[in-house]
mmCIF file of C-alpha atoms in Angstrom:
data_model
loop_
_atom_site.group_PDB
_atom_site.id
_atom_site.type_symbol
_atom_site.label_atom_id
_atom_site.label_comp_id
_atom_site.label_asym_id
_atom_site.label_seq_id
_atom_site.Cartn_x
_atom_site.Cartn_y
_atom_site.Cartn_z
ATOM 1 C CA UNK A 136 -0.741 5.218 1.216
ATOM 2 C CA UNK A 137 -1.697 5.557 4.856
ATOM 3 C CA UNK A 138 -0.609 8.573 6.902
ATOM 4 C CA UNK A 139 1.414 8.284 10.163
ATOM 5 C CA UNK A 140 -1.763 9.229 12.082
ATOM 6 C CA UNK A 141 -3.733 6.466 10.421
ATOM 7 C CA UNK A 142 -0.917 3.988 11.118
ATOM 8 C CA UNK A 143 -0.965 5.097 14.858
ATOM 9 C CA UNK A 144 -4.720 4.751 15.201
ATOM 10 C CA UNK A 145 -4.485 1.255 13.630
ATOM 11 C CA UNK A 146 -1.634 0.352 16.014
ATOM 12 C CA UNK A 147 -3.753 1.364 18.965
ATOM 13 C CA UNK A 148 -6.571 -0.974 17.900
ATOM 14 C CA UNK A 149 -4.098 -3.740 17.322
ATOM 15 C CA UNK A 150 -2.545 -3.259 20.773
ATOM 16 C CA UNK A 151 -6.115 -3.432 22.338
ATOM 17 C CA UNK A 152 -6.836 -6.667 20.503
ATOM 18 C CA UNK A 153 -3.619 -8.167 21.789
ATOM 19 C CA UNK A 154 -4.259 -6.762 25.299
ATOM 20 C CA UNK A 155 -0.981 -4.801 25.106
ATOM 21 C CA UNK A 156 -2.047 -1.821 27.290
ATOM 22 C CA UNK A 157 1.404 -0.280 27.502
ATOM 23 C CA UNK A 158 1.948 -0.521 23.699
ATOM 24 C CA UNK A 159 -1.579 0.945 23.285
ATOM 25 C CA UNK A 160 -0.811 4.100 25.048
ATOM 26 C CA UNK A 161 2.713 4.722 23.785
ATOM 27 C CA UNK A 162 1.486 7.508 21.414
ATOM 28 C CA UNK A 163 -0.897 9.012 23.903
ATOM 29 C CA UNK A 164 -0.174 12.552 25.254
ATOM 30 C CA UNK A 165 -0.237 13.009 28.999
ATOM 31 C CA UNK A 166 -2.988 15.527 28.561
ATOM 32 C CA UNK A 167 -5.287 13.216 26.571
ATOM 33 C CA UNK A 168 -9.008 13.847 26.879
ATOM 34 C CA UNK A 169 -10.990 10.750 25.685
ATOM 35 C CA UNK A 170 -14.758 10.847 25.717
ATOM 36 C CA UNK A 171 -17.187 7.979 25.595
ATOM 37 C CA UNK A 172 -20.124 10.035 24.290
ATOM 38 C CA UNK A 173 -22.797 7.261 24.673
ATOM 39 C CA UNK A 174 -22.140 6.984 28.470
ATOM 40 C CA UNK A 175 -21.220 10.631 28.954
ATOM 41 C CA UNK A 176 -17.880 9.878 30.688
ATOM 42 C CA UNK A 177 -14.477 11.372 30.071
ATOM 43 C CA UNK A 178 -11.042 9.667 30.581
ATOM 44 C CA UNK A 179 -7.768 11.550 31.049
ATOM 45 C CA UNK A 180 -4.229 10.743 30.020
ATOM 46 C CA UNK A 181 -2.677 7.257 29.274
ATOM 47 C CA UNK A 182 -3.923 5.914 32.616
ATOM 48 C CA UNK A 183 -7.479 7.014 31.868
ATOM 49 C CA UNK A 184 -7.360 5.299 28.413
ATOM 50 C CA UNK A 185 -6.215 2.123 30.072
ATOM 51 C CA UNK A 186 -9.044 2.395 32.546
ATOM 52 C CA UNK A 187 -11.547 2.907 29.707
ATOM 53 C CA UNK A 188 -10.196 -0.241 27.956
ATOM 54 C CA UNK A 189 -10.208 -2.297 31.168
ATOM 55 C CA UNK A 190 -13.979 -1.565 31.605
ATOM 56 C CA UNK A 191 -14.640 -3.168 28.289
ATOM 57 C CA UNK A 192 -12.320 -6.049 28.899
ATOM 58 C CA UNK A 193 -14.011 -6.766 32.250
ATOM 59 C CA UNK A 194 -17.458 -6.890 30.604
ATOM 60 C CA UNK A 195 -16.264 -8.772 27.493
ATOM 61 C CA UNK A 196 -12.984 -10.537 28.075
ATOM 62 C CA UNK A 197 -12.748 -11.576 24.421
ATOM 63 C CA UNK A 198 -13.789 -8.273 22.854
ATOM 64 C CA UNK A 199 -12.020 -7.339 19.600
ATOM 65 C CA UNK A 200 -12.011 -4.234 17.473
ATOM 66 C CA UNK A 201 -13.025 -5.836 14.130
ATOM 67 C CA UNK A 202 -13.348 -4.766 10.468
ATOM 68 C CA UNK A 203 -12.039 -1.168 10.961
ATOM 69 C CA UNK A 204 -12.100 1.415 8.232
ATOM 70 C CA UNK A 205 -9.879 4.499 8.786
ATOM 71 C CA UNK A 206 -10.214 7.921 7.145
ATOM 72 C CA UNK A 207 -7.396 10.434 7.234
ATOM 73 C CA UNK A 208 -8.688 13.794 8.151
ATOM 74 C CA UNK A 209 -5.331 15.628 8.638
ATOM 75 C CA UNK A 210 -4.776 16.085 12.327
ATOM 76 C CA UNK A 211 -7.559 13.591 13.051
ATOM 77 C CA UNK A 212 -8.419 10.108 11.996
ATOM 78 C CA UNK A 213 -11.959 8.728 11.860
ATOM 79 C CA UNK A 214 -12.502 5.022 12.404
ATOM 80 C CA UNK A 215 -15.705 2.981 11.818
ATOM 81 C CA UNK A 216 -15.386 -0.492 13.230
ATOM 82 C CA UNK A 217 -17.187 -3.170 15.178
ATOM 83 C CA UNK A 218 -16.748 -4.249 18.813
ATOM 84 C CA UNK A 219 -17.419 -7.951 19.050
ATOM 85 C CA UNK A 220 -17.342 -10.216 22.037
ATOM 86 C CA UNK A 221 -19.282 -12.190 24.626
ATOM 87 C CA UNK A 222 -20.600 -10.507 27.787
ATOM 88 C CA UNK A 223 -18.849 -12.746 30.415
ATOM 89 C CA UNK A 224 -18.401 -10.071 33.155
ATOM 90 C CA UNK A 225 -20.184 -7.189 34.625
ATOM 91 C CA UNK A 226 -20.836 -4.124 32.423
ATOM 92 C CA UNK A 227 -20.767 -1.456 35.102
ATOM 93 C CA UNK A 228 -23.659 -2.333 37.387
ATOM 94 C CA UNK A 229 -25.206 -4.835 34.992
ATOM 95 C CA UNK A 230 -24.523 -8.512 35.452
ATOM 96 C CA UNK A 231 -22.945 -10.683 32.735
ATOM 97 C CA UNK A 232 -25.514 -12.328 30.353
ATOM 98 C CA UNK A 233 -23.366 -14.595 28.223
ATOM 99 C CA UNK A 234 -24.775 -12.956 25.116
ATOM 100 C CA UNK A 235 -22.795 -11.818 22.091
ATOM 101 C CA UNK A 236 -22.173 -8.105 21.345
ATOM 102 C CA UNK A 237 -21.716 -6.959 17.698
ATOM 103 C CA UNK A 238 -21.730 -3.190 17.913
ATOM 104 C CA UNK A 239 -20.812 -0.716 15.283
ATOM 105 C CA UNK A 240 -18.877 2.291 16.619
ATOM 106 C CA UNK A 241 -17.222 5.427 15.275
ATOM 107 C CA UNK A 242 -14.082 6.829 16.892
ATOM 108 C CA UNK A 243 -12.448 10.069 16.172
ATOM 109 C CA UNK A 244 -8.869 10.560 17.315
ATOM 110 C CA UNK A 245 -7.025 13.961 17.109
ATOM 111 C CA UNK A 246 -3.316 14.365 16.993
ATOM 112 C CA UNK A 247 -0.841 17.069 17.788
ATOM 113 C CA UNK A 248 2.019 18.009 15.507
ATOM 114 C CA UNK A 249 4.279 15.493 17.302
ATOM 115 C CA UNK A 250 1.951 12.718 16.223
ATOM 116 C CA UNK A 251 0.719 12.157 19.784
ATOM 117 C CA UNK A 252 -2.988 11.460 20.505
ATOM 118 C CA UNK A 253 -4.359 14.471 22.360
ATOM 119 C CA UNK A 254 -8.095 13.758 22.294
ATOM 120 C CA UNK A 255 -10.613 11.240 21.168
ATOM 121 C CA UNK A 256 -14.369 10.730 20.972
ATOM 122 C CA UNK A 257 -16.144 7.395 20.882
ATOM 123 C CA UNK A 258 -19.735 7.184 19.439
ATOM 124 C CA UNK A 259 -22.010 4.112 19.538
ATOM 125 C CA UNK A 260 -25.672 3.256 20.136
ATOM 126 C CA UNK A 261 -25.884 2.345 23.795
ATOM 127 C CA UNK A 262 -29.498 1.113 23.381
ATOM 128 C CA UNK A 263 -28.370 -1.389 20.797
ATOM 129 C CA UNK A 264 -25.632 -2.594 23.103
ATOM 130 C CA UNK A 265 -28.211 -3.053 25.948
ATOM 131 C CA UNK A 266 -30.680 -4.862 23.661
ATOM 132 C CA UNK A 267 -27.995 -7.205 22.310
ATOM 133 C CA UNK A 268 -26.873 -8.107 25.852
ATOM 134 C CA UNK A 269 -30.421 -8.594 27.074
ATOM 135 C CA UNK A 270 -30.572 -5.692 29.431
ATOM 136 C CA UNK A 271 -33.218 -3.820 27.464
ATOM 137 C CA UNK A 272 -36.099 -4.848 25.050
ATOM 138 C CA UNK A 273 -36.445 -3.641 21.601
ATOM 139 C CA UNK A 274 -39.610 -1.562 21.210
#
């Protein structure tokens, strides 16, 4: 049986897939610290998490969190999943390429005793992302 924290993590990904930003941040603490480790950027609070999501949605308007596996680690939940979509908008300073992304990622979400998300870390291979989208060459 899944823990409440696992169910909350799943619900956040489901909200992202439905583009339900408000529903996605319902369980997020005001003091959230969310780190995109590949890019070296940190987002703060519910507004920061929505900003993070919007960056991905701008670059890949049909992106989905697919095939997730969740691991209950007490006050943390670990998720391995795939981000899948077509690059139809700018990815930061990089132009859209129309190419597909199928990127494995690992996300670790930490919860407080109230069940609120207080921090998170996202790990993925940025070079694989750039190669898939045609912004870098495989060596």
